[in-house]
PDB file of C-alpha atoms in Angstrom:
ATOM      1  CA  MET F 120      49.615  -0.653   3.581  1.00  0.00           C
ATOM      2  CA  ARG F 121      49.499   1.754   6.486  1.00  0.00           C
ATOM      3  CA  THR F 122      47.622   4.995   6.678  1.00  0.00           C
ATOM      4  CA  GLY F 123      48.192   5.301  10.421  1.00  0.00           C
ATOM      5  CA  PRO F 124      50.448   3.995  13.150  1.00  0.00           C
ATOM      6  CA  ALA F 125      49.176   0.392  13.242  1.00  0.00           C
ATOM      7  CA  GLU F 126      51.842  -2.284  12.880  1.00  0.00           C
ATOM      8  CA  THR F 127      51.814  -4.730   9.975  1.00  0.00           C
ATOM      9  CA  THR F 128      53.390  -8.126   9.463  1.00  0.00           C
ATOM     10  CA  PRO F 129      53.930  -8.693   5.715  1.00  0.00           C
ATOM     11  CA  ALA F 130      55.294 -12.207   6.215  1.00  0.00           C
ATOM     12  CA  ALA F 131      51.954 -13.284   7.690  1.00  0.00           C
ATOM     13  CA  ARG F 132      49.996 -12.243   4.608  1.00  0.00           C
ATOM     14  CA  PRO F 133      49.336 -14.620   1.704  1.00  0.00           C
ATOM     15  CA  ALA F 134      51.037 -13.864  -1.594  1.00  0.00           C
ATOM     16  CA  LEU F 135      48.974 -12.734  -4.563  1.00  0.00           C
ATOM     17  CA  PRO F 136      48.325 -15.943  -6.531  1.00  0.00           C
ATOM     18  CA  GLY F 137      50.796 -16.362  -9.353  1.00  0.00           C
ATOM     19  CA  ARG F 138      52.731 -13.172  -8.552  1.00  0.00           C
ATOM     20  CA  ARG F 139      55.215 -14.253  -5.912  1.00  0.00           C
ATOM     21  CA  ALA F 140      58.284 -13.255  -7.952  1.00  0.00           C
ATOM     22  CA  GLU F 141      56.889  -9.820  -8.797  1.00  0.00           C
ATOM     23  CA  LEU F 142      55.948  -9.164  -5.164  1.00  0.00           C
ATOM     24  CA  GLU F 143      59.415 -10.141  -3.987  1.00  0.00           C
ATOM     25  CA  LEU F 144      60.967  -7.772  -6.538  1.00  0.00           C
ATOM     26  CA  LEU F 145      58.673  -4.953  -5.429  1.00  0.00           C
ATOM     27  CA  GLU F 146      59.459  -5.602  -1.783  1.00  0.00           C
ATOM     28  CA  ARG F 147      63.186  -5.267  -2.547  1.00  0.00           C
ATOM     29  CA  GLU F 148      62.572  -1.989  -4.378  1.00  0.00           C
ATOM     30  CA  LEU F 149      60.454  -0.626  -1.515  1.00  0.00           C
ATOM     31  CA  ALA F 150      63.098  -1.680   0.990  1.00  0.00           C
ATOM     32  CA  ARG F 151      65.572   0.541  -0.863  1.00  0.00           C
ATOM     33  CA  ALA F 152      63.118   3.433  -0.534  1.00  0.00           C
ATOM     34  CA  ARG F 153      62.774   2.817   3.212  1.00  0.00           C
ATOM     35  CA  ASP F 154      66.557   3.030   3.438  1.00  0.00           C
ATOM     36  CA  GLY F 155      66.547   6.496   1.879  1.00  0.00           C
ATOM     37  CA  GLU F 156      66.928   5.744  -1.833  1.00  0.00           C
ATOM     38  CA  ALA F 157      63.733   7.051  -3.407  1.00  0.00           C
ATOM     39  CA  ARG F 158      62.264   4.797  -6.089  1.00  0.00           C
ATOM     40  CA  PHE F 159      59.971   5.471  -9.048  1.00  0.00           C
ATOM     41  CA  ILE F 160      58.503   2.159 -10.190  1.00  0.00           C
ATOM     42  CA  VAL F 161      56.113   1.644 -13.088  1.00  0.00           C
ATOM     43  CA  LEU F 162      54.338  -1.704 -13.518  1.00  0.00           C
ATOM     44  CA  VAL F 163      53.833  -2.169 -17.257  1.00  0.00           C
ATOM     45  CA  GLY F 164      51.625  -4.780 -18.908  1.00  0.00           C
ATOM     46  CA  GLU F 165      48.611  -5.436 -21.097  1.00  0.00           C
ATOM     47  CA  ALA F 166      45.116  -4.546 -19.931  1.00  0.00           C
ATOM     48  CA  GLY F 167      43.699  -7.088 -17.480  1.00  0.00           C
ATOM     49  CA  VAL F 168      47.019  -8.765 -16.721  1.00  0.00           C
ATOM     50  CA  GLY F 169      46.874  -7.780 -13.034  1.00  0.00           C
ATOM     51  CA  LYS F 170      48.913  -4.577 -12.670  1.00  0.00           C
ATOM     52  CA  THR F 171      46.430  -2.802 -10.412  1.00  0.00           C
ATOM     53  CA  ARG F 172      46.003  -5.851  -8.184  1.00  0.00           C
ATOM     54  CA  LEU F 173      49.771  -6.110  -7.904  1.00  0.00           C
ATOM     55  CA  LEU F 174      50.043  -2.423  -6.993  1.00  0.00           C
ATOM     56  CA  ARG F 175      47.353  -2.787  -4.316  1.00  0.00           C
ATOM     57  CA  GLU F 176      48.839  -5.973  -2.916  1.00  0.00           C
ATOM     58  CA  ALA F 177      52.320  -4.445  -2.716  1.00  0.00           C
ATOM     59  CA  ALA F 178      50.823  -1.451  -0.881  1.00  0.00           C
ATOM     60  CA  ARG F 179      48.814  -3.714   1.443  1.00  0.00           C
ATOM     61  CA  ARG F 180      51.857  -5.784   2.368  1.00  0.00           C
ATOM     62  CA  SER F 181      54.134  -2.805   2.881  1.00  0.00           C
ATOM     63  CA  ASP F 182      54.751  -1.063   6.189  1.00  0.00           C
ATOM     64  CA  MET F 183      54.972   2.271   4.368  1.00  0.00           C
ATOM     65  CA  VAL F 184      52.217   4.907   4.462  1.00  0.00           C
ATOM     66  CA  ALA F 185      50.369   4.356   1.178  1.00  0.00           C
ATOM     67  CA  LEU F 186      48.724   7.425  -0.352  1.00  0.00           C
ATOM     68  CA  GLY F 187      46.479   7.009  -3.375  1.00  0.00           C
ATOM     69  CA  LEU F 188      44.596   9.289  -5.748  1.00  0.00           C
ATOM     70  CA  HIS F 189      40.818   9.081  -5.729  1.00  0.00           C
ATOM     71  CA  LEU F 190      39.733  10.875  -8.904  1.00  0.00           C
ATOM     72  CA  PRO F 191      39.635   9.341 -12.405  1.00  0.00           C
ATOM     73  CA  PRO F 192      42.946  10.161 -14.100  1.00  0.00           C
ATOM     74  CA  GLU F 193      41.318  12.275 -16.804  1.00  0.00           C
ATOM     75  CA  ARG F 194      39.729  14.546 -14.167  1.00  0.00           C
ATOM     76  CA  LEU F 195      42.754  14.918 -11.922  1.00  0.00           C
ATOM     77  CA  GLY F 196      44.642  18.220 -12.052  1.00  0.00           C
ATOM     78  CA  PRO F 197      47.840  19.388 -10.332  1.00  0.00           C
ATOM     79  CA  GLU F 198      46.058  20.564  -7.180  1.00  0.00           C
ATOM     80  CA  ASP F 199      44.156  17.260  -6.945  1.00  0.00           C
ATOM     81  CA  LEU F 200      47.470  15.418  -7.130  1.00  0.00           C
ATOM     82  CA  ILE F 201      49.093  17.434  -4.357  1.00  0.00           C
ATOM     83  CA  GLU F 202      45.967  17.257  -2.204  1.00  0.00           C
ATOM     84  CA  GLY F 203      45.662  13.501  -2.681  1.00  0.00           C
ATOM     85  CA  TRP F 204      49.197  12.842  -1.489  1.00  0.00           C
ATOM     86  CA  LEU F 205      49.661  15.622   1.064  1.00  0.00           C
ATOM     87  CA  ALA F 206      46.267  16.236   2.702  1.00  0.00           C
ATOM     88  CA  PRO F 207      46.167  12.904   4.619  1.00  0.00           C
ATOM     89  CA  LEU F 208      49.517  13.768   6.176  1.00  0.00           C
ATOM     90  CA  LEU F 209      48.346  17.247   7.103  1.00  0.00           C
ATOM     91  CA  ARG F 210      45.319  15.721   8.820  1.00  0.00           C
ATOM     92  CA  GLN F 211      47.390  13.253  10.842  1.00  0.00           C
ATOM     93  CA  ARG F 212      50.446  15.304  11.773  1.00  0.00           C
ATOM     94  CA  ARG F 213      49.798  18.714  13.214  1.00  0.00           C
ATOM     95  CA  ARG F 214      53.548  19.502  13.229  1.00  0.00           C
ATOM     96  CA  LEU F 215      54.390  18.203   9.800  1.00  0.00           C
ATOM     97  CA  ALA F 216      57.217  20.598   8.961  1.00  0.00           C
ATOM     98  CA  GLU F 217      58.329  24.210   8.999  1.00  0.00           C
ATOM     99  CA  PRO F 218      55.416  26.688   8.752  1.00  0.00           C
ATOM    100  CA  ARG F 219      57.018  28.447   5.791  1.00  0.00           C
ATOM    101  CA  ASP F 220      56.690  25.289   3.692  1.00  0.00           C
ATOM    102  CA  LEU F 221      53.038  24.994   4.630  1.00  0.00           C
ATOM    103  CA  TYR F 222      52.537  28.657   3.698  1.00  0.00           C
ATOM    104  CA  LEU F 223      54.152  28.201   0.301  1.00  0.00           C
ATOM    105  CA  ALA F 224      52.334  24.949  -0.479  1.00  0.00           C
ATOM    106  CA  ALA F 225      48.937  26.311   0.539  1.00  0.00           C
ATOM    107  CA  ALA F 226      49.498  29.532  -1.413  1.00  0.00           C
ATOM    108  CA  ALA F 227      50.093  27.466  -4.553  1.00  0.00           C
ATOM    109  CA  TYR F 228      47.427  24.845  -3.779  1.00  0.00           C
ATOM    110  CA  PRO F 229      44.735  26.667  -1.753  1.00  0.00           C
ATOM    111  CA  ARG F 230      42.671  23.599  -0.861  1.00  0.00           C
ATOM    112  CA  LEU F 231      45.456  22.478   1.487  1.00  0.00           C
ATOM    113  CA  ALA F 232      44.292  25.233   3.833  1.00  0.00           C
ATOM    114  CA  ASP F 233      41.283  23.031   4.655  1.00  0.00           C
ATOM    115  CA  PHE F 234      43.519  20.398   6.230  1.00  0.00           C
ATOM    116  CA  HIS F 235      45.923  22.297   8.489  1.00  0.00           C
ATOM    117  CA  PRO F 236      45.490  25.490  10.575  1.00  0.00           C
ATOM    118  CA  VAL F 237      48.939  26.838   9.701  1.00  0.00           C
ATOM    119  CA  ALA F 238      48.292  26.343   5.994  1.00  0.00           C
ATOM    120  CA  GLY F 239      45.145  28.414   6.415  1.00  0.00           C
ATOM    121  CA  ALA F 240      47.311  31.473   7.103  1.00  0.00           C
ATOM    122  CA  ALA F 241      49.067  31.234   3.740  1.00  0.00           C
ATOM    123  CA  PRO F 242      49.671  34.422   1.749  1.00  0.00           C
ATOM    124  CA  ALA F 243      47.212  35.174  -1.028  1.00  0.00           C
ATOM    125  CA  ALA F 244      49.808  35.531  -3.792  1.00  0.00           C
ATOM    126  CA  PRO F 245      51.014  32.136  -5.083  1.00  0.00           C
ATOM    127  CA  PRO F 246      54.775  31.578  -5.102  1.00  0.00           C
ATOM    128  CA  PRO F 247      56.712  30.698  -8.261  1.00  0.00           C
ATOM    129  CA  PRO F 248      56.076  27.069  -9.277  1.00  0.00           C
ATOM    130  CA  VAL F 249      59.660  26.044  -8.478  1.00  0.00           C
ATOM    131  CA  ARG F 250      59.359  27.294  -4.886  1.00  0.00           C
ATOM    132  CA  ALA F 251      55.940  25.660  -4.458  1.00  0.00           C
ATOM    133  CA  LEU F 252      57.263  22.333  -5.720  1.00  0.00           C
ATOM    134  CA  ALA F 253      60.267  22.534  -3.406  1.00  0.00           C
ATOM    135  CA  ALA F 254      57.980  23.260  -0.451  1.00  0.00           C
ATOM    136  CA  VAL F 255      55.753  20.262  -1.218  1.00  0.00           C
ATOM    137  CA  ALA F 256      58.822  18.039  -1.604  1.00  0.00           C
ATOM    138  CA  ARG F 257      60.177  19.177   1.765  1.00  0.00           C
ATOM    139  CA  LEU F 258      56.808  18.485   3.418  1.00  0.00           C
ATOM    140  CA  LEU F 259      56.739  14.953   2.016  1.00  0.00           C
ATOM    141  CA  ALA F 260      60.397  14.309   2.822  1.00  0.00           C
ATOM    142  CA  HIS F 261      59.863  15.508   6.391  1.00  0.00           C
ATOM    143  CA  ALA F 262      56.869  13.194   6.807  1.00  0.00           C
ATOM    144  CA  ALA F 263      58.886  10.301   5.369  1.00  0.00           C
ATOM    145  CA  GLU F 264      61.559  10.717   8.036  1.00  0.00           C
ATOM    146  CA  ARG F 265      59.046   9.410  10.535  1.00  0.00           C
ATOM    147  CA  GLN F 266      57.492   6.738   8.310  1.00  0.00           C
ATOM    148  CA  ALA F 267      58.391   6.002   4.694  1.00  0.00           C
ATOM    149  CA  LEU F 268      55.824   7.006   2.071  1.00  0.00           C
ATOM    150  CA  LEU F 269      54.403   5.034  -0.857  1.00  0.00           C
ATOM    151  CA  LEU F 270      52.735   7.323  -3.412  1.00  0.00           C
ATOM    152  CA  LEU F 271      50.392   5.480  -5.787  1.00  0.00           C
ATOM    153  CA  ALA F 272      49.249   6.413  -9.307  1.00  0.00           C
ATOM    154  CA  ASP F 273      47.230   3.792 -11.169  1.00  0.00           C
ATOM    155  CA  ASP F 274      47.126   3.967 -14.995  1.00  0.00           C
ATOM    156  CA  LEU F 275      49.735   6.729 -15.209  1.00  0.00           C
ATOM    157  CA  PRO F 276      49.471   7.457 -18.976  1.00  0.00           C
ATOM    158  CA  ARG F 277      45.832   8.529 -18.529  1.00  0.00           C
ATOM    159  CA  TYR F 278      46.900  11.476 -16.358  1.00  0.00           C
ATOM    160  CA  GLY F 279      47.336  14.710 -18.270  1.00  0.00           C
ATOM    161  CA  PRO F 280      50.840  15.746 -19.387  1.00  0.00           C
ATOM    162  CA  GLU F 281      50.922  18.588 -16.842  1.00  0.00           C
ATOM    163  CA  VAL F 282      50.171  16.171 -13.998  1.00  0.00           C
ATOM    164  CA  ARG F 283      52.681  13.573 -15.235  1.00  0.00           C
ATOM    165  CA  ALA F 284      55.339  16.278 -15.487  1.00  0.00           C
ATOM    166  CA  LEU F 285      54.541  17.410 -11.939  1.00  0.00           C
ATOM    167  CA  ILE F 286      54.874  13.818 -10.697  1.00  0.00           C
ATOM    168  CA  ALA F 287      58.255  13.518 -12.411  1.00  0.00           C
ATOM    169  CA  GLU F 288      59.498  16.832 -10.986  1.00  0.00           C
ATOM    170  CA  LEU F 289      58.348  15.864  -7.506  1.00  0.00           C
ATOM    171  CA  ALA F 290      60.035  12.474  -7.765  1.00  0.00           C
ATOM    172  CA  ALA F 291      63.293  14.106  -8.854  1.00  0.00           C
ATOM    173  CA  ALA F 292      63.087  16.539  -5.926  1.00  0.00           C
ATOM    174  CA  LEU F 293      62.621  13.612  -3.513  1.00  0.00           C
ATOM    175  CA  ALA F 294      65.531  11.542  -4.826  1.00  0.00           C
ATOM    176  CA  GLY F 295      67.168  11.289  -1.400  1.00  0.00           C
ATOM    177  CA  ALA F 296      64.019  10.786   0.654  1.00  0.00           C
ATOM    178  CA  ARG F 297      62.338   7.690   2.093  1.00  0.00           C
ATOM    179  CA  VAL F 298      59.687   7.764  -0.606  1.00  0.00           C
ATOM    180  CA  ALA F 299      58.598   5.376  -3.340  1.00  0.00           C
ATOM    181  CA  PHE F 300      56.325   6.172  -6.266  1.00  0.00           C
ATOM    182  CA  LEU F 301      54.444   3.134  -7.571  1.00  0.00           C
ATOM    183  CA  ALA F 302      52.463   3.484 -10.798  1.00  0.00           C
ATOM    184  CA  THR F 303      50.915   1.288 -13.473  1.00  0.00           C
ATOM    185  CA  ALA F 304      50.824   1.720 -17.235  1.00  0.00           C
ATOM    186  CA  ARG F 305      49.201  -0.279 -20.005  1.00  0.00           C
ATOM    187  CA  LEU F 306      51.465  -1.508 -22.776  1.00  0.00           C
ATOM    188  CA  GLU F 307      48.820  -0.285 -25.206  1.00  0.00           C
ATOM    189  CA  SER F 308      49.446   3.276 -23.962  1.00  0.00           C
ATOM    190  CA  GLY F 309      53.121   3.179 -24.916  1.00  0.00           C
ATOM    191  CA  ASP F 310      56.292   2.580 -22.977  1.00  0.00           C
ATOM    192  CA  PRO F 311      56.710   4.989 -20.017  1.00  0.00           C
ATOM    193  CA  LEU F 312      60.390   5.205 -20.891  1.00  0.00           C
ATOM    194  CA  ASP F 313      59.315   7.067 -24.020  1.00  0.00           C
ATOM    195  CA  ASP F 314      56.989   9.498 -22.182  1.00  0.00           C
ATOM    196  CA  ARG F 315      58.317  13.051 -22.638  1.00  0.00           C
ATOM    197  CA  ALA F 316      56.796  14.099 -19.317  1.00  0.00           C
ATOM    198  CA  LEU F 317      58.833  11.437 -17.496  1.00  0.00           C
ATOM    199  CA  ARG F 318      62.038  12.066 -19.426  1.00  0.00           C
ATOM    200  CA  PRO F 319      63.880  13.700 -16.467  1.00  0.00           C
ATOM    201  CA  LEU F 320      63.432  10.488 -14.472  1.00  0.00           C
ATOM    202  CA  VAL F 321      64.754   8.393 -17.341  1.00  0.00           C
ATOM    203  CA  GLU F 322      67.741  10.673 -17.904  1.00  0.00           C
ATOM    204  CA  HIS F 323      68.689  10.527 -14.224  1.00  0.00           C
ATOM    205  CA  HIS F 324      68.093   6.754 -14.024  1.00  0.00           C
ATOM    206  CA  LEU F 325      65.354   7.186 -11.435  1.00  0.00           C
ATOM    207  CA  LEU F 326      62.616   5.265 -13.268  1.00  0.00           C
ATOM    208  CA  ARG F 327      62.382   1.496 -12.797  1.00  0.00           C
ATOM    209  CA  ARG F 328      60.166  -0.291 -15.324  1.00  0.00           C
ATOM    210  CA  ILE F 329      58.847  -3.694 -14.251  1.00  0.00           C
ATOM    211  CA  GLU F 330      56.981  -5.688 -16.867  1.00  0.00           C
ATOM    212  CA  VAL F 331      53.993  -7.649 -15.576  1.00  0.00           C
ATOM    213  CA  ARG F 332      53.692 -10.605 -17.917  1.00  0.00           C
ATOM    214  CA  PRO F 333      50.706 -12.907 -18.379  1.00  0.00           C
ATOM    215  CA  LEU F 334      50.504 -15.736 -15.869  1.00  0.00           C
ATOM    216  CA  ASP F 335      52.049 -19.059 -16.771  1.00  0.00           C
ATOM    217  CA  GLU F 336      49.935 -22.180 -16.419  1.00  0.00           C
ATOM    218  CA  ALA F 337      51.093 -22.828 -12.847  1.00  0.00           C
ATOM    219  CA  GLY F 338      50.353 -19.243 -11.808  1.00  0.00           C
ATOM    220  CA  LEU F 339      46.939 -19.401 -13.420  1.00  0.00           C
ATOM    221  CA  GLY F 340      46.274 -22.600 -11.477  1.00  0.00           C
ATOM    222  CA  GLU F 341      47.141 -20.776  -8.236  1.00  0.00           C
ATOM    223  CA  LEU F 342      44.729 -17.976  -9.121  1.00  0.00           C
ATOM    224  CA  VAL F 343      41.884 -20.350  -9.942  1.00  0.00           C
ATOM    225  CA  ALA F 344      42.406 -22.457  -6.815  1.00  0.00           C
ATOM    226  CA  ALA F 345      42.713 -19.456  -4.478  1.00  0.00           C
ATOM    227  CA  GLU F 346      39.940 -17.220  -5.772  1.00  0.00           C
ATOM    228  CA  LEU F 347      37.503 -19.094  -7.981  1.00  0.00           C
ATOM    229  CA  ASP F 348      37.080 -22.856  -7.570  1.00  0.00           C
ATOM    230  CA  PRO F 349      39.712 -25.093  -5.974  1.00  0.00           C
ATOM    231  CA  GLY F 350      37.777 -28.082  -7.304  1.00  0.00           C
ATOM    232  CA  ILE F 351      38.358 -27.272 -10.977  1.00  0.00           C
ATOM    233  CA  ALA F 352      40.076 -30.230 -12.627  1.00  0.00           C
ATOM    234  CA  PRO F 353      43.779 -29.678 -13.351  1.00  0.00           C
ATOM    235  CA  SER F 354      43.129 -31.034 -16.845  1.00  0.00           C
ATOM    236  CA  LEU F 355      41.116 -27.872 -17.557  1.00  0.00           C
ATOM    237  CA  LEU F 356      44.082 -25.566 -16.909  1.00  0.00           C
ATOM    238  CA  PRO F 357      45.859 -26.002 -20.272  1.00  0.00           C
ATOM    239  CA  TRP F 358      42.628 -25.100 -22.073  1.00  0.00           C
ATOM    240  CA  LEU F 359      41.993 -22.135 -19.774  1.00  0.00           C
ATOM    241  CA  HIS F 360      45.561 -20.893 -20.189  1.00  0.00           C
ATOM    242  CA  ALA F 361      45.356 -21.172 -23.968  1.00  0.00           C
ATOM    243  CA  LYS F 362      42.019 -19.364 -24.138  1.00  0.00           C
ATOM    244  CA  SER F 363      42.971 -16.558 -21.745  1.00  0.00           C
ATOM    245  CA  ARG F 364      46.642 -16.390 -22.819  1.00  0.00           C
ATOM    246  CA  GLY F 365      47.474 -16.062 -19.137  1.00  0.00           C
ATOM    247  CA  ASN F 366      45.520 -12.814 -18.751  1.00  0.00           C
ATOM    248  CA  ALA F 367      44.163 -12.904 -15.197  1.00  0.00           C
ATOM    249  CA  LEU F 368      41.044 -10.825 -15.896  1.00  0.00           C
ATOM    250  CA  PHE F 369      40.108 -12.806 -18.995  1.00  0.00           C
ATOM    251  CA  ALA F 370      40.615 -16.098 -17.150  1.00  0.00           C
ATOM    252  CA  VAL F 371      38.413 -15.008 -14.241  1.00  0.00           C
ATOM    253  CA  GLU F 372      35.659 -13.805 -16.578  1.00  0.00           C
ATOM    254  CA  LEU F 373      35.811 -17.028 -18.573  1.00  0.00           C
ATOM    255  CA  ILE F 374      35.537 -19.238 -15.486  1.00  0.00           C
ATOM    256  CA  ARG F 375      32.628 -17.207 -14.120  1.00  0.00           C
ATOM    257  CA  ALA F 376      30.837 -17.362 -17.451  1.00  0.00           C
ATOM    258  CA  LEU F 377      31.187 -21.152 -17.502  1.00  0.00           C
ATOM    259  CA  GLN F 378      29.981 -21.338 -13.910  1.00  0.00           C
ATOM    260  CA  GLY F 379      27.011 -19.122 -14.725  1.00  0.00           C
ATOM    261  CA  GLN F 380      26.050 -21.454 -17.577  1.00  0.00           C
ATOM    262  CA  GLY F 381      26.280 -24.473 -15.281  1.00  0.00           C
ATOM    263  CA  ILE F 382      29.152 -25.977 -17.271  1.00  0.00           C
ATOM    264  CA  LEU F 383      31.462 -25.893 -14.233  1.00  0.00           C
TER     265      LEU F 383
END
């Protein structure tokens, strides 16, 4: 993940234990975004299976500028969304795009004026939502010409319907840009393909759903060896896999509980 100009070397980084295939698939999807084919990817799986870790690892390994959201989903509104993705770019690039787009974006989302002097001169009257959205999309697309963008949204179904709809509209407006949206969603929250707010992305075949399945026994063994205790007997793995059902979080908690009791 890059938030500045520093170079990265993904090949030199270790793979997330047990998730090599998923990381390779994500890297192919992100490569398409870097080539100018915007992607909207949702990692779907049960709670604790490792979706968020996979999202973070894909962002860490990528040479794209990764931009996350730092408020709990339930508290995040439309302006928080735009600020979270756009403000870091306004801070870093004093000549981000045409002033008129900054004016329009800051008029619709006034907090942007805190991050760029041109945006601070925005008119008081907000523009129509369609024009504001188009301005934000142009700002992001312009930034992506220099360095591709990776926009992150963890636990997407927990965002309000207005925010999810705004994300979908923004993704549709950026269809030809060097931008990827990477989100996670719990299976328990429903399939994102059935989300009414995301329907435009589904209808235009812009949404890619990737299921994150529980780890198999070999993948669980990689996780245990890499992050918990490489000395755990291989004979314990079938029991651990059966008890945790391959759920990474449950397996980690189970091992730590056994270690805390002095059993391991």
